C-alpha cells in the first residue's frame, strides 16, 4: 500500500507527557516537522521553556539490535491550540491516558482532513470511541483510525527540584509492536503509514528479523498485524502485569519508606514487588484472556507461562529478544524509581476501570469465566474504597458494541459495517 504522500507532511502529536514528548523529539531528530499539543491545563507545565531548551533524548535506550537516537532538538510547534497542531498534518498520534480520549476526540474530529491517519497508543478502547464519536458528530472524512498495543519505549521524564524538565530518559526501545485499524480492512494503509513515523525507528530497523529462542521458538520483530482492535486491547499486557503486581505487592510499596527504611522515590513494582507467587496470578489472568480471545475469534499476542517468571516479565522480549529475563534473585537497578508510589496511579486507576473491566464485561457477554480478573477489580476497589467498575464509563454500551451479536461485532471490526441499536 503506497502511503508515500505522508513522507513530507507534518506529524501532530496530541499529549505532552512522557510518550508524547519523547515521540516528538524522536521524530524531529530525524528531520520531521513535528507539532505537539497538550490540553491547556497541562501545556504550561509540560512545555515549560520548551521553545528555548528543545527536548533532549537521553538514557540507556536498550534494544536487541542496538538502535539508538539521542540528542537535543527544537520542535516546530508546542501549543494548546489543537487546530494549529493538526492542520495539514498527515499523521496524528494520540499519546494520552485513556480517560482523556473522549474530550480530545470531540475536539479533534471536527478538525479532521481527508487522508489523515490516526495512531492511538495504547488503544485502551480509543478506536471504538473515535469511530463512535465520528458517527455522533456526523464526520464523514476519509481517515484511517488505528492503534498499537503499547508505546515504542519505556521512558522517564527527568524532574529536578520538583520542576518537570524537557529531558526524556529512554530506558529501552522495543523491536516489535502489534497494531490494527478499525475497521480491519484499513490495515494495509495503517501498517504502511507506520513507516513514516521516525519514533518507530527501532521497530523499522528490526522489521523482517526473526530470532530463534533457546527453546527453538520463532520470535518475529517489526510490525505485527493484529486480528481486530479487540486483539490490540487484549494484547496490551499492562492490566495483567500492573494490576496483580500493584495490588498484591501493596505492602512492599506502602512500607517501603517506613518499615523497610528505603527512599520512596526508588520504589519499583518490577524491582521490589515482583515475585513468583504474583507471577502465578498474572499467568492465570492471562489464561482467562486467552480463553476470551479464542471464544471471540480474535487474535492475541503470544505470551508463554514462563514469561511471567522474571523481573522483566514479557516486557523484556519486546526490546531485548525472546531469551531476555532477569531472575528474581538479581537486583535490576534499571527499574528503580519507576513506581508506582501509591494506589492512585494509572496502574490501578486506568488499568482496572478500562482494561480489566472491559475483559470482565466481554467475559460475561461471551460466557467466559474471568474469576482472577474479577478478583483484581474487587480487591483494587476495596483498597481504594470505591467501586472502580461501577464508576467506570467504559461499558460495552459506551463503546457502542453491547447490542451487537457476535456476527455483527465481527463485521463491524473487520469491514466497518456498523449495526445501530
PDB file of N, CA, C and O in Angstrom, residues 27-87:
ATOM      1  N   UNK A  27      10.983  11.999  16.414  1.00  0.00           N
ATOM      2  CA  UNK A  27      10.642  12.308  15.021  1.00  0.00           C
ATOM      3  C   UNK A  27      11.403  13.546  14.526  1.00  0.00           C
ATOM      4  O   UNK A  27      11.895  13.579  13.390  1.00  0.00           O
ATOM      5  N   UNK A  28      11.514  14.564  15.373  1.00  0.00           N
ATOM      6  CA  UNK A  28      12.184  15.805  14.973  1.00  0.00           C
ATOM      7  C   UNK A  28      13.676  15.587  14.749  1.00  0.00           C
ATOM      8  O   UNK A  28      14.277  16.205  13.860  1.00  0.00           O
ATOM      9  N   UNK A  29      14.286  14.716  15.532  1.00  0.00           N
ATOM     10  CA  UNK A  29      15.708  14.421  15.350  1.00  0.00           C
ATOM     11  C   UNK A  29      15.982  13.777  13.998  1.00  0.00           C
ATOM     12  O   UNK A  29      17.104  13.818  13.490  1.00  0.00           O
ATOM     13  N   UNK A  30      14.963  13.173  13.432  1.00  0.00           N
ATOM     14  CA  UNK A  30      15.082  12.571  12.103  1.00  0.00           C
ATOM     15  C   UNK A  30      14.820  13.603  11.008  1.00  0.00           C
ATOM     16  O   UNK A  30      14.952  13.315   9.812  1.00  0.00           O
ATOM     17  N   UNK A  31      14.447  14.815  11.420  1.00  0.00           N
ATOM     18  CA  UNK A  31      14.223  15.868  10.446  1.00  0.00           C
ATOM     19  C   UNK A  31      12.774  16.139  10.104  1.00  0.00           C
ATOM     20  O   UNK A  31      12.479  16.980   9.237  1.00  0.00           O
ATOM     21  N   UNK A  32      11.834  15.464  10.776  1.00  0.00           N
ATOM     22  CA  UNK A  32      10.413  15.677  10.508  1.00  0.00           C
ATOM     23  C   UNK A  32       9.931  16.978  11.146  1.00  0.00           C
ATOM     24  O   UNK A  32      10.410  17.384  12.206  1.00  0.00           O
ATOM     25  N   UNK A  33       8.961  17.607  10.479  1.00  0.00           N
ATOM     26  CA  UNK A  33       8.265  18.723  11.110  1.00  0.00           C
ATOM     27  C   UNK A  33       7.253  18.146  12.091  1.00  0.00           C
ATOM     28  O   UNK A  33       6.381  17.367  11.701  1.00  0.00           O
ATOM     29  N   UNK A  34       7.377  18.527  13.349  1.00  0.00           N
ATOM     30  CA  UNK A  34       6.540  17.963  14.404  1.00  0.00           C
ATOM     31  C   UNK A  34       5.836  19.077  15.149  1.00  0.00           C
ATOM     32  O   UNK A  34       6.464  20.070  15.546  1.00  0.00           O
ATOM     33  N   UNK A  35       4.526  18.915  15.338  1.00  0.00           N
ATOM     34  CA  UNK A  35       3.773  19.810  16.223  1.00  0.00           C
ATOM     35  C   UNK A  35       3.285  18.972  17.395  1.00  0.00           C
ATOM     36  O   UNK A  35       2.737  17.886  17.196  1.00  0.00           O
ATOM     37  N   UNK A  36       3.464  19.465  18.597  1.00  0.00           N
ATOM     38  CA  UNK A  36       2.987  18.754  19.783  1.00  0.00           C
ATOM     39  C   UNK A  36       1.966  19.627  20.507  1.00  0.00           C
ATOM     40  O   UNK A  36       2.161  20.839  20.657  1.00  0.00           O
ATOM     41  N   UNK A  37       0.884  18.996  20.895  1.00  0.00           N
ATOM     42  CA  UNK A  37      -0.230  19.695  21.554  1.00  0.00           C
ATOM     43  C   UNK A  37      -0.489  19.066  22.915  1.00  0.00           C
ATOM     44  O   UNK A  37      -0.318  17.855  23.106  1.00  0.00           O
ATOM     45  N   UNK A  38      -0.904  19.882  23.864  1.00  0.00           N
ATOM     46  CA  UNK A  38      -1.406  19.360  25.129  1.00  0.00           C
ATOM     47  C   UNK A  38      -2.568  20.216  25.584  1.00  0.00           C
ATOM     48  O   UNK A  38      -2.744  21.359  25.126  1.00  0.00           O
ATOM     49  N   UNK A  39      -3.363  19.648  26.465  1.00  0.00           N
ATOM     50  CA  UNK A  39      -4.513  20.382  26.989  1.00  0.00           C
ATOM     51  C   UNK A  39      -4.030  21.626  27.738  1.00  0.00           C
ATOM     52  O   UNK A  39      -2.980  21.593  28.399  1.00  0.00           O
ATOM     53  N   UNK A  40      -4.788  22.708  27.659  1.00  0.00           N
ATOM     54  CA  UNK A  40      -4.365  23.944  28.319  1.00  0.00           C
ATOM     55  C   UNK A  40      -4.007  23.750  29.792  1.00  0.00           C
ATOM     56  O   UNK A  40      -3.084  24.410  30.289  1.00  0.00           O
ATOM     57  N   UNK A  41      -4.698  22.851  30.466  1.00  0.00           N
ATOM     58  CA  UNK A  41      -4.424  22.637  31.894  1.00  0.00           C
ATOM     59  C   UNK A  41      -3.040  22.064  32.150  1.00  0.00           C
ATOM     60  O   UNK A  41      -2.499  22.197  33.253  1.00  0.00           O
ATOM     61  N   UNK A  42      -2.456  21.411  31.134  1.00  0.00           N
ATOM     62  CA  UNK A  42      -1.154  20.753  31.318  1.00  0.00           C
ATOM     63  C   UNK A  42      -0.038  21.366  30.478  1.00  0.00           C
ATOM     64  O   UNK A  42       1.142  21.163  30.765  1.00  0.00           O
ATOM     65  N   UNK A  43      -0.390  22.093  29.432  1.00  0.00           N
ATOM     66  CA  UNK A  43       0.613  22.586  28.493  1.00  0.00           C
ATOM     67  C   UNK A  43       1.636  23.505  29.159  1.00  0.00           C
ATOM     68  O   UNK A  43       2.837  23.421  28.867  1.00  0.00           O
ATOM     69  N   UNK A  44       1.166  24.378  30.040  1.00  0.00           N
ATOM     70  CA  UNK A  44       2.090  25.327  30.671  1.00  0.00           C
ATOM     71  C   UNK A  44       3.182  24.603  31.439  1.00  0.00           C
ATOM     72  O   UNK A  44       4.360  24.999  31.392  1.00  0.00           O
ATOM     73  N   UNK A  45       2.826  23.517  32.123  1.00  0.00           N
ATOM     74  CA  UNK A  45       3.823  22.754  32.880  1.00  0.00           C
ATOM     75  C   UNK A  45       4.667  21.875  31.957  1.00  0.00           C
ATOM     76  O   UNK A  45       5.893  21.860  32.045  1.00  0.00           O
ATOM     77  N   UNK A  46       4.008  21.132  31.063  1.00  0.00           N
ATOM     78  CA  UNK A  46       4.732  20.169  30.233  1.00  0.00           C
ATOM     79  C   UNK A  46       5.583  20.816  29.152  1.00  0.00           C
ATOM     80  O   UNK A  46       6.530  20.193  28.669  1.00  0.00           O
ATOM     81  N   UNK A  47       5.250  22.048  28.765  1.00  0.00           N
ATOM     82  CA  UNK A  47       6.021  22.729  27.723  1.00  0.00           C
ATOM     83  C   UNK A  47       6.855  23.877  28.289  1.00  0.00           C
ATOM     84  O   UNK A  47       7.281  24.764  27.558  1.00  0.00           O
ATOM     85  N   UNK A  48       7.116  23.850  29.563  1.00  0.00           N
ATOM     86  CA  UNK A  48       7.872  24.922  30.216  1.00  0.00           C
ATOM     87  C   UNK A  48       9.244  25.104  29.542  1.00  0.00           C
ATOM     88  O   UNK A  48      10.040  24.167  29.477  1.00  0.00           O
ATOM     89  N   UNK A  49       9.485  26.302  29.013  1.00  0.00           N
ATOM     90  CA  UNK A  49      10.763  26.668  28.386  1.00  0.00           C
ATOM     91  C   UNK A  49      11.117  25.832  27.157  1.00  0.00           C
ATOM     92  O   UNK A  49      12.259  25.857  26.690  1.00  0.00           O
ATOM     93  N   UNK A  50      10.160  25.101  26.610  1.00  0.00           N
ATOM     94  CA  UNK A  50      10.478  24.167  25.522  1.00  0.00           C
ATOM     95  C   UNK A  50      10.970  24.874  24.273  1.00  0.00           C
ATOM     96  O   UNK A  50      11.783  24.334  23.512  1.00  0.00           O
ATOM     97  N   UNK A  51      10.515  26.119  24.072  1.00  0.00           N
ATOM     98  CA  UNK A  51      10.957  26.845  22.878  1.00  0.00           C
ATOM     99  C   UNK A  51      12.439  27.203  22.961  1.00  0.00           C
ATOM    100  O   UNK A  51      13.103  27.394  21.941  1.00  0.00           O
ATOM    101  N   UNK A  52      12.980  27.277  24.184  1.00  0.00           N
ATOM    102  CA  UNK A  52      14.402  27.585  24.366  1.00  0.00           C
ATOM    103  C   UNK A  52      15.250  26.323  24.512  1.00  0.00           C
ATOM    104  O   UNK A  52      16.339  26.236  23.948  1.00  0.00           O
ATOM    105  N   UNK A  53      14.748  25.380  25.287  1.00  0.00           N
ATOM    106  CA  UNK A  53      15.561  24.193  25.583  1.00  0.00           C
ATOM    107  C   UNK A  53      15.423  23.096  24.544  1.00  0.00           C
ATOM    108  O   UNK A  53      16.312  22.249  24.408  1.00  0.00           O
ATOM    109  N   UNK A  54      14.302  23.093  23.812  1.00  0.00           N
ATOM    110  CA  UNK A  54      14.015  21.940  22.975  1.00  0.00           C
ATOM    111  C   UNK A  54      13.742  20.733  23.854  1.00  0.00           C
ATOM    112  O   UNK A  54      13.479  20.861  25.052  1.00  0.00           O
ATOM    113  N   UNK A  55      13.793  19.551  23.272  1.00  0.00           N
ATOM    114  CA  UNK A  55      13.615  18.308  24.026  1.00  0.00           C
ATOM    115  C   UNK A  55      14.878  17.472  23.859  1.00  0.00           C
ATOM    116  O   UNK A  55      15.404  17.344  22.748  1.00  0.00           O
ATOM    117  N   UNK A  56      15.354  16.928  24.962  1.00  0.00           N
ATOM    118  CA  UNK A  56      16.554  16.090  24.940  1.00  0.00           C
ATOM    119  C   UNK A  56      16.172  14.631  25.115  1.00  0.00           C
ATOM    120  O   UNK A  56      15.430  14.287  26.049  1.00  0.00           O
ATOM    121  N   UNK A  57      16.666  13.782  24.228  1.00  0.00           N
ATOM    122  CA  UNK A  57      16.535  12.337  24.396  1.00  0.00           C
ATOM    123  C   UNK A  57      17.844  11.801  24.929  1.00  0.00           C
ATOM    124  O   UNK A  57      18.907  11.999  24.338  1.00  0.00           O
ATOM    125  N   UNK A  58      17.756  11.111  26.063  1.00  0.00           N
ATOM    126  CA  UNK A  58      18.942  10.518  26.671  1.00  0.00           C
ATOM    127  C   UNK A  58      18.588   9.101  27.112  1.00  0.00           C
ATOM    128  O   UNK A  58      17.642   8.504  26.617  1.00  0.00           O
ATOM    129  N   UNK A  59      19.336   8.551  28.040  1.00  0.00           N
ATOM    130  CA  UNK A  59      19.021   7.238  28.595  1.00  0.00           C
ATOM    131  C   UNK A  59      19.769   6.101  27.921  1.00  0.00           C
ATOM    132  O   UNK A  59      20.457   6.264  26.919  1.00  0.00           O
ATOM    133  N   UNK A  60      19.620   4.906  28.513  1.00  0.00           N
ATOM    134  CA  UNK A  60      20.335   3.724  28.023  1.00  0.00           C
ATOM    135  C   UNK A  60      19.861   3.293  26.631  1.00  0.00           C
ATOM    136  O   UNK A  60      20.646   2.817  25.822  1.00  0.00           O
ATOM    137  N   UNK A  61      18.573   3.398  26.392  1.00  0.00           N
ATOM    138  CA  UNK A  61      17.970   3.017  25.116  1.00  0.00           C
ATOM    139  C   UNK A  61      18.324   1.570  24.738  1.00  0.00           C
ATOM    140  O   UNK A  61      18.732   1.280  23.608  1.00  0.00           O
ATOM    141  N   UNK A  62      18.145   0.671  25.696  1.00  0.00           N
ATOM    142  CA  UNK A  62      18.416  -0.734  25.431  1.00  0.00           C
ATOM    143  C   UNK A  62      17.544  -1.240  24.290  1.00  0.00           C
ATOM    144  O   UNK A  62      16.345  -0.990  24.241  1.00  0.00           O
ATOM    145  N   UNK A  63      18.150  -1.961  23.378  1.00  0.00           N
ATOM    146  CA  UNK A  63      17.427  -2.541  22.259  1.00  0.00           C
ATOM    147  C   UNK A  63      18.224  -3.731  21.740  1.00  0.00           C
ATOM    148  O   UNK A  63      19.460  -3.690  21.703  1.00  0.00           O
ATOM    149  N   UNK A  64      17.534  -4.778  21.359  1.00  0.00           N
ATOM    150  CA  UNK A  64      18.175  -6.026  20.946  1.00  0.00           C
ATOM    151  C   UNK A  64      19.159  -5.825  19.798  1.00  0.00           C
ATOM    152  O   UNK A  64      20.208  -6.455  19.738  1.00  0.00           O
ATOM    153  N   UNK A  65      18.837  -4.895  18.888  1.00  0.00           N
ATOM    154  CA  UNK A  65      19.699  -4.654  17.733  1.00  0.00           C
ATOM    155  C   UNK A  65      20.518  -3.379  17.869  1.00  0.00           C
ATOM    156  O   UNK A  65      21.149  -2.923  16.912  1.00  0.00           O
ATOM    157  N   UNK A  66      20.497  -2.783  19.067  1.00  0.00           N
ATOM    158  CA  UNK A  66      21.373  -1.657  19.359  1.00  0.00           C
ATOM    159  C   UNK A  66      20.955  -0.316  18.798  1.00  0.00           C
ATOM    160  O   UNK A  66      21.757   0.617  18.743  1.00  0.00           O
ATOM    161  N   UNK A  67      19.691  -0.178  18.426  1.00  0.00           N
ATOM    162  CA  UNK A  67      19.229   1.072  17.824  1.00  0.00           C
ATOM    163  C   UNK A  67      19.134   2.167  18.883  1.00  0.00           C
ATOM    164  O   UNK A  67      18.541   1.974  19.942  1.00  0.00           O
ATOM    165  N   UNK A  68      19.706   3.332  18.591  1.00  0.00           N
ATOM    166  CA  UNK A  68      19.585   4.485  19.495  1.00  0.00           C
ATOM    167  C   UNK A  68      19.419   5.755  18.668  1.00  0.00           C
ATOM    168  O   UNK A  68      19.815   5.824  17.505  1.00  0.00           O
ATOM    169  N   UNK A  69      18.814   6.730  19.279  1.00  0.00           N
ATOM    170  CA  UNK A  69      18.780   8.083  18.720  1.00  0.00           C
ATOM    171  C   UNK A  69      18.784   9.037  19.898  1.00  0.00           C
ATOM    172  O   UNK A  69      17.829   9.066  20.681  1.00  0.00           O
ATOM    173  N   UNK A  70      19.841   9.806  20.040  1.00  0.00           N
ATOM    174  CA  UNK A  70      19.960  10.720  21.174  1.00  0.00           C
ATOM    175  C   UNK A  70      20.267  12.117  20.672  1.00  0.00           C
ATOM    176  O   UNK A  70      20.724  12.319  19.543  1.00  0.00           O
ATOM    177  N   UNK A  71      20.002  13.092  21.544  1.00  0.00           N
ATOM    178  CA  UNK A  71      20.312  14.461  21.189  1.00  0.00           C
ATOM    179  C   UNK A  71      19.241  15.424  21.654  1.00  0.00           C
ATOM    180  O   UNK A  71      18.244  15.033  22.266  1.00  0.00           O
ATOM    181  N   UNK A  72      19.471  16.691  21.364  1.00  0.00           N
ATOM    182  CA  UNK A  72      18.527  17.759  21.714  1.00  0.00           C
ATOM    183  C   UNK A  72      18.028  18.396  20.429  1.00  0.00           C
ATOM    184  O   UNK A  72      18.811  18.646  19.503  1.00  0.00           O
ATOM    185  N   UNK A  73      16.731  18.645  20.375  1.00  0.00           N
ATOM    186  CA  UNK A  73      16.147  19.178  19.151  1.00  0.00           C
ATOM    187  C   UNK A  73      15.008  20.135  19.474  1.00  0.00           C
ATOM    188  O   UNK A  73      14.301  19.965  20.467  1.00  0.00           O
ATOM    189  N   UNK A  74      14.846  21.138  18.651  1.00  0.00           N
ATOM    190  CA  UNK A  74      13.730  22.071  18.796  1.00  0.00           C
ATOM    191  C   UNK A  74      12.520  21.512  18.030  1.00  0.00           C
ATOM    192  O   UNK A  74      12.659  20.934  16.955  1.00  0.00           O
ATOM    193  N   UNK A  75      11.342  21.698  18.609  1.00  0.00           N
ATOM    194  CA  UNK A  75      10.091  21.265  17.996  1.00  0.00           C
ATOM    195  C   UNK A  75       9.476  22.467  17.279  1.00  0.00           C
ATOM    196  O   UNK A  75       9.471  23.584  17.812  1.00  0.00           O
ATOM    197  N   UNK A  76       8.943  22.240  16.083  1.00  0.00           N
ATOM    198  CA  UNK A  76       8.433  23.376  15.299  1.00  0.00           C
ATOM    199  C   UNK A  76       7.257  24.065  15.969  1.00  0.00           C
ATOM    200  O   UNK A  76       7.052  25.260  15.792  1.00  0.00           O
ATOM    201  N   UNK A  77       6.476  23.297  16.758  1.00  0.00           N
ATOM    202  CA  UNK A  77       5.327  23.907  17.430  1.00  0.00           C
ATOM    203  C   UNK A  77       4.982  23.128  18.685  1.00  0.00           C
ATOM    204  O   UNK A  77       4.845  21.907  18.649  1.00  0.00           O
ATOM    205  N   UNK A  78       4.856  23.825  19.791  1.00  0.00           N
ATOM    206  CA  UNK A  78       4.331  23.263  21.038  1.00  0.00           C
ATOM    207  C   UNK A  78       3.201  24.178  21.457  1.00  0.00           C
ATOM    208  O   UNK A  78       3.424  25.355  21.765  1.00  0.00           O
ATOM    209  N   UNK A  79       1.978  23.659  21.480  1.00  0.00           N
ATOM    210  CA  UNK A  79       0.813  24.535  21.591  1.00  0.00           C
ATOM    211  C   UNK A  79      -0.321  23.873  22.359  1.00  0.00           C
ATOM    212  O   UNK A  79      -0.364  22.646  22.498  1.00  0.00           O
ATOM    213  N   UNK A  80      -1.258  24.692  22.825  1.00  0.00           N
ATOM    214  CA  UNK A  80      -2.502  24.167  23.380  1.00  0.00           C
ATOM    215  C   UNK A  80      -3.667  24.463  22.435  1.00  0.00           C
ATOM    216  O   UNK A  80      -4.828  24.329  22.799  1.00  0.00           O
ATOM    217  N   UNK A  81      -3.333  24.847  21.194  1.00  0.00           N
ATOM    218  CA  UNK A  81      -4.327  25.107  20.151  1.00  0.00           C
ATOM    219  C   UNK A  81      -4.332  23.903  19.199  1.00  0.00           C
ATOM    220  O   UNK A  81      -3.451  23.779  18.337  1.00  0.00           O
ATOM    221  N   UNK A  82      -5.316  23.018  19.349  1.00  0.00           N
ATOM    222  CA  UNK A  82      -5.316  21.796  18.559  1.00  0.00           C
ATOM    223  C   UNK A  82      -5.460  22.074  17.070  1.00  0.00           C
ATOM    224  O   UNK A  82      -4.863  21.381  16.239  1.00  0.00           O
ATOM    225  N   UNK A  83      -6.258  23.068  16.705  1.00  0.00           N
ATOM    226  CA  UNK A  83      -6.470  23.375  15.291  1.00  0.00           C
ATOM    227  C   UNK A  83      -5.143  23.682  14.603  1.00  0.00           C
ATOM    228  O   UNK A  83      -4.893  23.232  13.477  1.00  0.00           O
ATOM    229  N   UNK A  84      -4.272  24.426  15.263  1.00  0.00           N
ATOM    230  CA  UNK A  84      -2.963  24.737  14.696  1.00  0.00           C
ATOM    231  C   UNK A  84      -2.099  23.482  14.594  1.00  0.00           C
ATOM    232  O   UNK A  84      -1.354  23.310  13.621  1.00  0.00           O
ATOM    233  N   UNK A  85      -2.207  22.633  15.573  1.00  0.00           N
ATOM    234  CA  UNK A  85      -1.357  21.443  15.613  1.00  0.00           C
ATOM    235  C   UNK A  85      -1.683  20.450  14.506  1.00  0.00           C
ATOM    236  O   UNK A  85      -0.785  19.847  13.907  1.00  0.00           O
ATOM    237  N   UNK A  86      -2.964  20.259  14.200  1.00  0.00           N
ATOM    238  CA  UNK A  86      -3.345  19.182  13.283  1.00  0.00           C
ATOM    239  C   UNK A  86      -3.594  19.650  11.852  1.00  0.00           C
ATOM    240  O   UNK A  86      -3.696  18.817  10.949  1.00  0.00           O
ATOM    241  N   UNK A  87      -3.663  20.964  11.626  1.00  0.00           N
ATOM    242  CA  UNK A  87      -3.945  21.466  10.273  1.00  0.00           C
ATOM    243  C   UNK A  87      -2.838  21.033   9.313  1.00  0.00           C
ATOM    244  O   UNK A  87      -1.661  21.348   9.517  1.00  0.00           O
TER     245      UNK A  87
END
